[in-house]
Tab-separated table of C-alpha atoms and ligand atoms in Angstrom:
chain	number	residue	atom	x	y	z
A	30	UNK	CA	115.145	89.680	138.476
A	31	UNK	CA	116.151	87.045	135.704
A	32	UNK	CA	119.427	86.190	135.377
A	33	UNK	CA	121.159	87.664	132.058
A	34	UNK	CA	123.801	86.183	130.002
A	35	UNK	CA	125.303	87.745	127.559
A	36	UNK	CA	127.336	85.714	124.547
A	37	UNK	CA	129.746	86.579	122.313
A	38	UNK	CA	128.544	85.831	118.158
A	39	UNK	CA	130.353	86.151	115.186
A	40	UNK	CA	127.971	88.004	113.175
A	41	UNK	CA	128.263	86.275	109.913
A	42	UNK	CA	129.365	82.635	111.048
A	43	UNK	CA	127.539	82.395	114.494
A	44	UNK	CA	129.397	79.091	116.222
A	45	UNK	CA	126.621	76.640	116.284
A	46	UNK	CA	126.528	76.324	120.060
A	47	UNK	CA	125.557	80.125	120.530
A	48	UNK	CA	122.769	79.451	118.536
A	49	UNK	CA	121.725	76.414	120.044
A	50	UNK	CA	121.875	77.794	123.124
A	51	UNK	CA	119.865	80.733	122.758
A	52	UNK	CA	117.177	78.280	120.607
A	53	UNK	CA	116.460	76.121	123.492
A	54	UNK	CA	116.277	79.518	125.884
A	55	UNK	CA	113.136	80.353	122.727
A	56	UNK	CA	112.092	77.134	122.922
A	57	UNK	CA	111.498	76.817	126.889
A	58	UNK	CA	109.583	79.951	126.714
A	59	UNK	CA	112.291	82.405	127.427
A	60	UNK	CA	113.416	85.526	126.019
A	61	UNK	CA	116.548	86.374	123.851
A	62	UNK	CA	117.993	89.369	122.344
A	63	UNK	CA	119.756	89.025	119.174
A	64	UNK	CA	121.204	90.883	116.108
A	65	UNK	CA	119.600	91.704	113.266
A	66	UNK	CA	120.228	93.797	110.007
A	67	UNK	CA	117.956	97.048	111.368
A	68	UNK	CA	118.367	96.837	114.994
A	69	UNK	CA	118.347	94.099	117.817
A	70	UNK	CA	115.452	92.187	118.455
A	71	UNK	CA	114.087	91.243	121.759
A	72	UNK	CA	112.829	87.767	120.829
A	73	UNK	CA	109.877	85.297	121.912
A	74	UNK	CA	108.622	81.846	120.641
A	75	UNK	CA	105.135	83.273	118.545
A	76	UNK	CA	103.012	80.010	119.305
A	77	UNK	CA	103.847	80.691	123.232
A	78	UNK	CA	101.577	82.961	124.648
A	79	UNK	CA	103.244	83.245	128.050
A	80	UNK	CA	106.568	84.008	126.354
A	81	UNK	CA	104.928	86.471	124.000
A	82	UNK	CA	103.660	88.407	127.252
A	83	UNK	CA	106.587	88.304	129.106
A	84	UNK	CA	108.313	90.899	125.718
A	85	UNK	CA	105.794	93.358	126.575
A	86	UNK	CA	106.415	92.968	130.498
A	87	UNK	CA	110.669	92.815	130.120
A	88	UNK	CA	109.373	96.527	127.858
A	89	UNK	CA	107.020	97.485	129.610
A	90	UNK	CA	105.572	97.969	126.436
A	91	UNK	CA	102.028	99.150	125.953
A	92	UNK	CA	99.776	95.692	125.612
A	93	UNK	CA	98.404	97.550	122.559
A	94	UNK	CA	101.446	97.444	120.359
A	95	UNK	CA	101.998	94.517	118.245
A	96	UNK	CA	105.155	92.410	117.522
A	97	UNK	CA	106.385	91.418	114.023
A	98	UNK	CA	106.534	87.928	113.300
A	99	UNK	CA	109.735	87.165	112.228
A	100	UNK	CA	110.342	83.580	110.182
A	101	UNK	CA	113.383	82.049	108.366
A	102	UNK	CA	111.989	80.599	104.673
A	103	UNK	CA	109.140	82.058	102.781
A	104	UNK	CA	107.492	78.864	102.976
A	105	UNK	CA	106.089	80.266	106.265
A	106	UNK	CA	103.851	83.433	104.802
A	107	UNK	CA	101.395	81.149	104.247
A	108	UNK	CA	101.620	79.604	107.764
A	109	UNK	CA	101.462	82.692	109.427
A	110	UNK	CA	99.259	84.855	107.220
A	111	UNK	CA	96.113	83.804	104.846
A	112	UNK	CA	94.452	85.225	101.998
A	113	UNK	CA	98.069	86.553	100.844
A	114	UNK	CA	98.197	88.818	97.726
A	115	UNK	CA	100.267	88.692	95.685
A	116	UNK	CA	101.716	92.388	96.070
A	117	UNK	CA	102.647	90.206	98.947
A	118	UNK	CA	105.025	87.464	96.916
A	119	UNK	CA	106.668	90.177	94.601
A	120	UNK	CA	108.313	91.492	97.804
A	121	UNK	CA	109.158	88.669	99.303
A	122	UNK	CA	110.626	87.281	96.330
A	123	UNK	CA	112.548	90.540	95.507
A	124	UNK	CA	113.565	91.733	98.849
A	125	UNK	CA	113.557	89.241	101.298
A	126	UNK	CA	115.462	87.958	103.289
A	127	UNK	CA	115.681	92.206	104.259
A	128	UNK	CA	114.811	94.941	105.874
A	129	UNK	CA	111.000	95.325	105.277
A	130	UNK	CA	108.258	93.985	107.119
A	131	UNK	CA	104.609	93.462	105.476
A	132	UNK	CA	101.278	93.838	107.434
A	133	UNK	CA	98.963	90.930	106.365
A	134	UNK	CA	95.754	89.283	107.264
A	135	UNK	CA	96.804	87.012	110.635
A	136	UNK	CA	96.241	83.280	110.251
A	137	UNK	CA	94.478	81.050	113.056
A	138	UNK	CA	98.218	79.726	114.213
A	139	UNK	CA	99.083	82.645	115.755
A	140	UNK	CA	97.760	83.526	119.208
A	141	UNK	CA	96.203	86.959	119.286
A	142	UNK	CA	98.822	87.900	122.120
A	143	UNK	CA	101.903	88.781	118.928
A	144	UNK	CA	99.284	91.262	117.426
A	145	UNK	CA	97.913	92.669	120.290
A	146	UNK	CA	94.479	91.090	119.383
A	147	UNK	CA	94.921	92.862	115.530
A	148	UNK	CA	93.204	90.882	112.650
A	149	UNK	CA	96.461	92.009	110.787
A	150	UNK	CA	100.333	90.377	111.313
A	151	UNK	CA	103.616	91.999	110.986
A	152	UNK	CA	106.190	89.453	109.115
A	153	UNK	CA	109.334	89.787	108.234
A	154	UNK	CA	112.550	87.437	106.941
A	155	UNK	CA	115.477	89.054	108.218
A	156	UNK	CA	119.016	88.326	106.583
A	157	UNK	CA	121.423	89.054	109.631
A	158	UNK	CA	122.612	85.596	109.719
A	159	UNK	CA	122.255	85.317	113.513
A	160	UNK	CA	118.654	85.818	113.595
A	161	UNK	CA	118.177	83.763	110.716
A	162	UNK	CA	119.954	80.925	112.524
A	163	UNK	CA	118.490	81.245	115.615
A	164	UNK	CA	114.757	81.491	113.891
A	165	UNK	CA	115.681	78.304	111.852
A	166	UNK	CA	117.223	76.395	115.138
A	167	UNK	CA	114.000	77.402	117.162
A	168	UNK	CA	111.614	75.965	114.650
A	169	UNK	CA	109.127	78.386	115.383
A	170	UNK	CA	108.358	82.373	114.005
A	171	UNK	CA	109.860	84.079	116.707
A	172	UNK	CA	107.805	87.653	117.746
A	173	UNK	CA	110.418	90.523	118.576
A	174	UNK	CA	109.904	93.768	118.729
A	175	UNK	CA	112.998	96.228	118.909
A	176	UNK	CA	114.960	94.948	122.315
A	177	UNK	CA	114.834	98.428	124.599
A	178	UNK	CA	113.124	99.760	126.961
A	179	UNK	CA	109.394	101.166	125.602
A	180	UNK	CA	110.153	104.713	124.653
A	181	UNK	CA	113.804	104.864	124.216
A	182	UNK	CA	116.146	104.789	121.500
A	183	UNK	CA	116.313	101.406	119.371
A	184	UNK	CA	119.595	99.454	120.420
A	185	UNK	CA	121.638	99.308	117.290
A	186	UNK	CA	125.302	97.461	119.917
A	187	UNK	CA	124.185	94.668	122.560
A	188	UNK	CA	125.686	97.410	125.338
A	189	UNK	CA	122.474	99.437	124.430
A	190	UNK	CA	120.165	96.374	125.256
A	191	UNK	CA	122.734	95.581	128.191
A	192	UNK	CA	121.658	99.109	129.414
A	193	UNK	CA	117.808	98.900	129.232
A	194	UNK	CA	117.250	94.679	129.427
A	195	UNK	CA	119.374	93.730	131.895
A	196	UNK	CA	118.252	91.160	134.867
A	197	UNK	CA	115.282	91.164	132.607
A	198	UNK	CA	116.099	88.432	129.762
A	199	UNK	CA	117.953	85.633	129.973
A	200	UNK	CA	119.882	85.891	126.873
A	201	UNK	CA	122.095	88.559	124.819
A	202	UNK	CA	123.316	87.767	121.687
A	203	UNK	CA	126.415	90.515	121.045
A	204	UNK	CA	127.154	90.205	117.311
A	205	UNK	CA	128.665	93.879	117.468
A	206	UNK	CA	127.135	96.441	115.779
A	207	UNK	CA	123.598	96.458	113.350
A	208	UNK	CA	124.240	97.377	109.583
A	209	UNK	CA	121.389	99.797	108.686
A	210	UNK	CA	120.507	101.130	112.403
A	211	UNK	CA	117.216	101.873	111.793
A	212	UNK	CA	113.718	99.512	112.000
A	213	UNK	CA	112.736	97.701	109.161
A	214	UNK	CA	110.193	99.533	106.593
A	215	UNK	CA	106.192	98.373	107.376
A	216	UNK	CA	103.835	98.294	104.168
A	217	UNK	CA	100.461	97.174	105.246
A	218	UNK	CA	98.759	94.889	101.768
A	219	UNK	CA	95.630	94.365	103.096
A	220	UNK	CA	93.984	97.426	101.682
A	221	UNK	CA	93.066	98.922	98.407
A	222	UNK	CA	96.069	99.857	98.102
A	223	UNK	CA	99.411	99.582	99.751
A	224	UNK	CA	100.082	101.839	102.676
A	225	UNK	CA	103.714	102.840	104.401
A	226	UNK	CA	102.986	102.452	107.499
A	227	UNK	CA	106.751	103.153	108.848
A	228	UNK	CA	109.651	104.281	106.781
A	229	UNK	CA	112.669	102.309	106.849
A	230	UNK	CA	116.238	100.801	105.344
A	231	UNK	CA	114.313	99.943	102.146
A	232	UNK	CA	113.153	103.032	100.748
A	233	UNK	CA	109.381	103.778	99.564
A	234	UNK	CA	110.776	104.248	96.160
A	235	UNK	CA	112.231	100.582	96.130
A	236	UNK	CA	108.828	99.362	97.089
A	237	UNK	CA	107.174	101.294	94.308
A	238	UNK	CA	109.816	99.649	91.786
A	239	UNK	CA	108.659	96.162	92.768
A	240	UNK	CA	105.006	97.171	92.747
A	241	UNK	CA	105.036	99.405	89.688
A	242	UNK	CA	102.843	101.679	91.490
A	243	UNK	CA	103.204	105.385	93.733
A	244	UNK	CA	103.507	104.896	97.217
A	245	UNK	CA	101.132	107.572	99.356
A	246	UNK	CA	103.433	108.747	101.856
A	247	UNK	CA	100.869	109.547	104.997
A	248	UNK	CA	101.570	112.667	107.600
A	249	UNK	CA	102.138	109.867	110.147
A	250	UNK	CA	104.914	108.314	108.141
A	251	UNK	CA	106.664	111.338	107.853
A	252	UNK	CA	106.317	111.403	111.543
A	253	UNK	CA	104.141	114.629	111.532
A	254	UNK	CA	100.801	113.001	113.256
A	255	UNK	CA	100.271	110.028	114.572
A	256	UNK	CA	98.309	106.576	113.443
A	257	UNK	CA	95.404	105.951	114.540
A	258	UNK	CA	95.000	102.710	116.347
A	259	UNK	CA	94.026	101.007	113.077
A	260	UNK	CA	96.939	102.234	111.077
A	261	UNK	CA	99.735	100.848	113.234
A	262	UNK	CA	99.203	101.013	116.467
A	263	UNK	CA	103.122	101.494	117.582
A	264	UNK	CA	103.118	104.761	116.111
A	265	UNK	CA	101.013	106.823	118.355
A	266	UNK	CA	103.692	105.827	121.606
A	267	UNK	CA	107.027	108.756	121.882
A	268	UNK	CA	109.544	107.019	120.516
A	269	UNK	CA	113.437	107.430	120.703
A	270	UNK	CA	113.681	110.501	123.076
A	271	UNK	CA	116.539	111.361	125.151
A	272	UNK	CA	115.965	112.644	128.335
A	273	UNK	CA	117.634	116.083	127.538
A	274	UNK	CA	115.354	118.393	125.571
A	275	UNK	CA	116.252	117.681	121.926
A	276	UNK	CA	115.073	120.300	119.242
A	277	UNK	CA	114.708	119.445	115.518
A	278	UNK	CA	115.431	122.377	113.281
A	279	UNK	CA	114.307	121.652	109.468
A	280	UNK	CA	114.399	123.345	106.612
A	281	UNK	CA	112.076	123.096	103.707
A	282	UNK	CA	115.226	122.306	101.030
A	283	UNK	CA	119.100	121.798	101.751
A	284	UNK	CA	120.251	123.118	99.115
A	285	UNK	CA	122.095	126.650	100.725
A	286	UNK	CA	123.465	124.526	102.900
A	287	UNK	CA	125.373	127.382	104.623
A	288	UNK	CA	122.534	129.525	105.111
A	289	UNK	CA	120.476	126.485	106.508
A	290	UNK	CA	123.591	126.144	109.219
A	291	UNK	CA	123.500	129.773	109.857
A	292	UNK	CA	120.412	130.103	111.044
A	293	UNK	CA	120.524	126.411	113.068
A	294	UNK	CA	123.745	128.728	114.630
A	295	UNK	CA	121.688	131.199	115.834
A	296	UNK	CA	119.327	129.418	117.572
A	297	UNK	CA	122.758	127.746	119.033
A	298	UNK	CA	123.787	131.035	119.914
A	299	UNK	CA	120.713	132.128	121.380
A	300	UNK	CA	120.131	128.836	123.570
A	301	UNK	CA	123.664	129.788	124.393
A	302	UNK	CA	123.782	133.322	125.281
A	303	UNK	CA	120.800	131.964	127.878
A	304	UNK	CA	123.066	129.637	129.866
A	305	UNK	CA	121.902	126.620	128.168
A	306	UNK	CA	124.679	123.978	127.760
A	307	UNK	CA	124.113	122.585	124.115
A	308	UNK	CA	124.957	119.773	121.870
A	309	UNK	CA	124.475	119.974	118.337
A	310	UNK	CA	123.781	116.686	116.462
A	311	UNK	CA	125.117	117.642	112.711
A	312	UNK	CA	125.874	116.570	109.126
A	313	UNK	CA	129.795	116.187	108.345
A	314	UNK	CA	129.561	118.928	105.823
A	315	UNK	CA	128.187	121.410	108.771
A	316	UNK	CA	129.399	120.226	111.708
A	317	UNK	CA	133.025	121.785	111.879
A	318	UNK	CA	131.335	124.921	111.194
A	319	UNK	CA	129.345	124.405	115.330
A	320	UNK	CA	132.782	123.252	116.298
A	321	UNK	CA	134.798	126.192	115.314
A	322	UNK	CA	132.057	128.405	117.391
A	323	UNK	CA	132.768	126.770	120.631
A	324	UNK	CA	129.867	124.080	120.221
A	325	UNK	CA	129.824	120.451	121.251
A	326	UNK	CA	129.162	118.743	118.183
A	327	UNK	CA	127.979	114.907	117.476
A	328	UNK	CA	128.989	113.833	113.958
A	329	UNK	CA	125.837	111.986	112.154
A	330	UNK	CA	127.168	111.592	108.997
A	331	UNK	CA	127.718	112.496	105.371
A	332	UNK	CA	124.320	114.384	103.839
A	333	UNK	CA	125.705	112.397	100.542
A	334	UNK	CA	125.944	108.979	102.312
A	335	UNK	CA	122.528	108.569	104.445
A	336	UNK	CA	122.992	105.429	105.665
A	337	UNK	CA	125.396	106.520	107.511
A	338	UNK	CA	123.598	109.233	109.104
A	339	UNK	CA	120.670	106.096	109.816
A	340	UNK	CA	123.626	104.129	111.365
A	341	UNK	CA	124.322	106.656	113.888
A	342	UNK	CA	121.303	107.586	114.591
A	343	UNK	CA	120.132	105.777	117.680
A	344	UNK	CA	123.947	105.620	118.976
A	345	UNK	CA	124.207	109.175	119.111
A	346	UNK	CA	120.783	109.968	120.673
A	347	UNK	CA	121.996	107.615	123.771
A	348	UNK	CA	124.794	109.129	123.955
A	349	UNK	CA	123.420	112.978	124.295
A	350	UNK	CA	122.447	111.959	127.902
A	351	UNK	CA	125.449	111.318	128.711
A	352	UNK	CA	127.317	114.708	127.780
A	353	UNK	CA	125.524	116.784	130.644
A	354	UNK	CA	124.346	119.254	128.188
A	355	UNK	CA	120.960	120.833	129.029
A	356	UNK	CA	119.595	120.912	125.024
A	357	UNK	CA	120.568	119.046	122.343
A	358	UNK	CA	119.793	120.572	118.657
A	359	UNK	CA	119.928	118.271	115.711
A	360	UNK	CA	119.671	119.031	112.022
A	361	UNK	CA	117.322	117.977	109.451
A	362	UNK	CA	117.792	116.047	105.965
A	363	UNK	CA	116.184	115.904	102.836
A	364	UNK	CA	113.023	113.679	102.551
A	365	UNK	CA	114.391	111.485	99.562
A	366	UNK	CA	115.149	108.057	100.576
A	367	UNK	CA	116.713	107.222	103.684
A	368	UNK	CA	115.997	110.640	104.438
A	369	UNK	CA	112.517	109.923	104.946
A	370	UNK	CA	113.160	107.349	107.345
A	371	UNK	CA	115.512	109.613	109.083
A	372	UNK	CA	112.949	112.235	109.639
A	373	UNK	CA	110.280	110.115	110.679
A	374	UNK	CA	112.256	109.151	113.593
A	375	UNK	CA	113.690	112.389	114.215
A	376	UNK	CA	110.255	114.343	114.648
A	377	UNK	CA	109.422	111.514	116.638
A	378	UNK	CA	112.207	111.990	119.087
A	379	UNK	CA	112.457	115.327	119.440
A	380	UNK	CA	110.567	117.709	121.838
A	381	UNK	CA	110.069	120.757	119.727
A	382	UNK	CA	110.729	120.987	115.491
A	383	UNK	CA	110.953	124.004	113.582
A	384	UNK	CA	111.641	125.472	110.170
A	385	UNK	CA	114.123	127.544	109.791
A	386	UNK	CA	114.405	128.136	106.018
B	28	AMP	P1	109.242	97.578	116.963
B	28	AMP	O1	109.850	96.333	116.414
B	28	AMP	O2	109.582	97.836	118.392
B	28	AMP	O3	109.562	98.725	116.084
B	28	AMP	O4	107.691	97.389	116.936
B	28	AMP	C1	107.020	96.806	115.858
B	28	AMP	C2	106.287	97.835	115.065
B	28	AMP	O5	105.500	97.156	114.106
B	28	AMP	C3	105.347	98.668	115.911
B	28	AMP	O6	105.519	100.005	115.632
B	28	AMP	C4	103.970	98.186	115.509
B	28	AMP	O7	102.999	99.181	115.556
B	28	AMP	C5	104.168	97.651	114.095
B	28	AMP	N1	103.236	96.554	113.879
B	28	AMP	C6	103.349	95.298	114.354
B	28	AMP	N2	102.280	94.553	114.044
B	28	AMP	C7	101.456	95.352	113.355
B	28	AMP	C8	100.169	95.162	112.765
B	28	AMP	N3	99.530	94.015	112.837
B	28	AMP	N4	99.611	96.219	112.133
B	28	AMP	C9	100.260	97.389	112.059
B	28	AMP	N5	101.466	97.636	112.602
B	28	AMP	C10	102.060	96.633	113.241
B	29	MG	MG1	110.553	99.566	119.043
């Protein structure tokens, strides 16, 4: 058991002292959770091996799954990474400091411990300007994966990492609430080619603008199979399930959106009409139509707006264990944009998917 603080941060003009505390905590070897734009981090001096172990321990994350690398300057690509293309610089330049994370040939300075023994390094320059205050304080990359518990739902409030870290950190940094939700997008540039390796807040069709080249978007991206160990290793773990049943129900286009609801209120029904207590996780412009029928109904988002609906996501999967229901159901979205990203971790959550139109 590790004692746990927890500290209050403003999240766009962290007090100096907040910072400086939780940068010597990095610096000793310790571990801190902090804010970023995606979701928190649970964070780890990258040149300390010991520290780097104790992330997958606090986890219990699989020793197989890497860590990204994140850094505060892009004067540090080249310290962490070698051979860097220059695919590599155009989206650094153009999108960092953000939400996307590039997979790159590992330099000798990082132990082997952040990458899980990988040839290849995650790194990414986030903007929240906590993290990038705390990186810059701690003078090192600091390794952080997403701060819960392996398996569960990525904390997008400091409560969520309160529920799944606590007495096993010694540091929470609460800057509220995380502006896109959702885990940074992963492009692997070591190939041929580039590859998406996870969908995220920056959507594939950014990246292709900056590259001037289509994006192959692979099954596992989409969240339909899973990556081999070469691909990304993270990918082949269940990821952000609830502990109640949850069933995805997709259709192939949302465009009769009132037939689509129809027949997601039948299954309702059905579940229903079995003694099945059930939550339905919906878009705003369906969701009153559940709600009128008697259902419990968790409000995503507009299907106009998807960054809302990526906001909410993680919140609202937490909170379907705490209804009492014995199913949750949750709607699909379109596979532009964010919608991708939503998907991926949708299928990845959920216990069964189906089609429905
Ligand atoms: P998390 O921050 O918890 O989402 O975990 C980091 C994600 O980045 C995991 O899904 C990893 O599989 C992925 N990742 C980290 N390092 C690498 C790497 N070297 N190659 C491929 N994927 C990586
Ligand atoms: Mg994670």
């Amino acid at each position: 058991m590790v004692r746990t603080r927890v500290i209050d941060v403003d999240p766009v003009n962290p007090s100096e002292s907040a910072l400086v505390a939780a940068a010597d905590i990095i610096k000793r070897g310790g571990l801190v959770a902090f804010p970023t734009e995606t979701v928190y981090g649970l964070g780890a001096d990258a040149y300390n091996r010991e520290a780097v172990r104790r992330i997958f321990e606090a986890k219990n994350r699989p020793m197989d799954n890497p860590l990204i690398v994140h850094i505060c300057g892009l004067e540090w690509l080249g310290i962490v990474a070698r051979n860097v293309p220059e695919e590599a610089h155009r989206i650094a330049e153009r999108l960092w400091p953000g939400p996307v994370t590039l997979v790159l040939w590992k330099s000798d300075e990082v132990p082997g411990e952040v990458t899980a023994g990988l040839p290849k390094i995650a790194i990414r320059f986030p903007s929240h300007p906590v993290a990038m205050g705390l990186i810059e304080r701690s003078g090192v990359p600091i390794a952080a994966p997403s701060a819960n518990l392996a398996g569960r739902p990525s904390p997008t409030t400091a409560q969520h990492v309160i529920q799944d870290l606590y007495g096993r950190i010694e540091l929470i940094l609460d800057g509220g609430e995380t502006l896109f939700g959702v885990e940074s997008t992963i492009i692997d540039l070591t190939g041929e080619e580039p590859k998406l390796l996870r969908p995220g807040p920056i959507p594939v069709e950014d990246l292709e603008r900056v590259l001037g080249i289509r994006i192959r978007i692979p099954d596992y991206a989409k969240g339909l199979s899973e990556a081999g160990v070469a691909e990304s290793p993270g990918m082949k773990y269940r990821h952000y399930a609830p502990e109640t049943p949850l069933e995805l129900i997709e259709a192939r286009e949302y465009d009769d959106i009132s037939l689509y609801s129809l027949k997601v209120l039948e299954i309702a029904e059905r579940h229903r009409s079995r003694g099945f207590k059930v939550v339905i996780l919906a878009s705003r412009e369906t969701g009153h139509e559940y709600a009128e029928r008697g259902f419990r109904v968790i409000e995503l988002g507009s299907r106009k707006n998807l960054y809302e609906v990526a906001r909410n996501l993680f919140n609202s999967l937490r909170a379907v264990d705490s209804l009492g229901v014995d199913l949750a159901i949750v709607e699909g979205f379109e596979e532009r944009g964010l919608g991708l990203t939503i998907m991926n971790r949708l299928r990845k959550a959920a216990r069964q998917n189906r089609i429905v139109v």
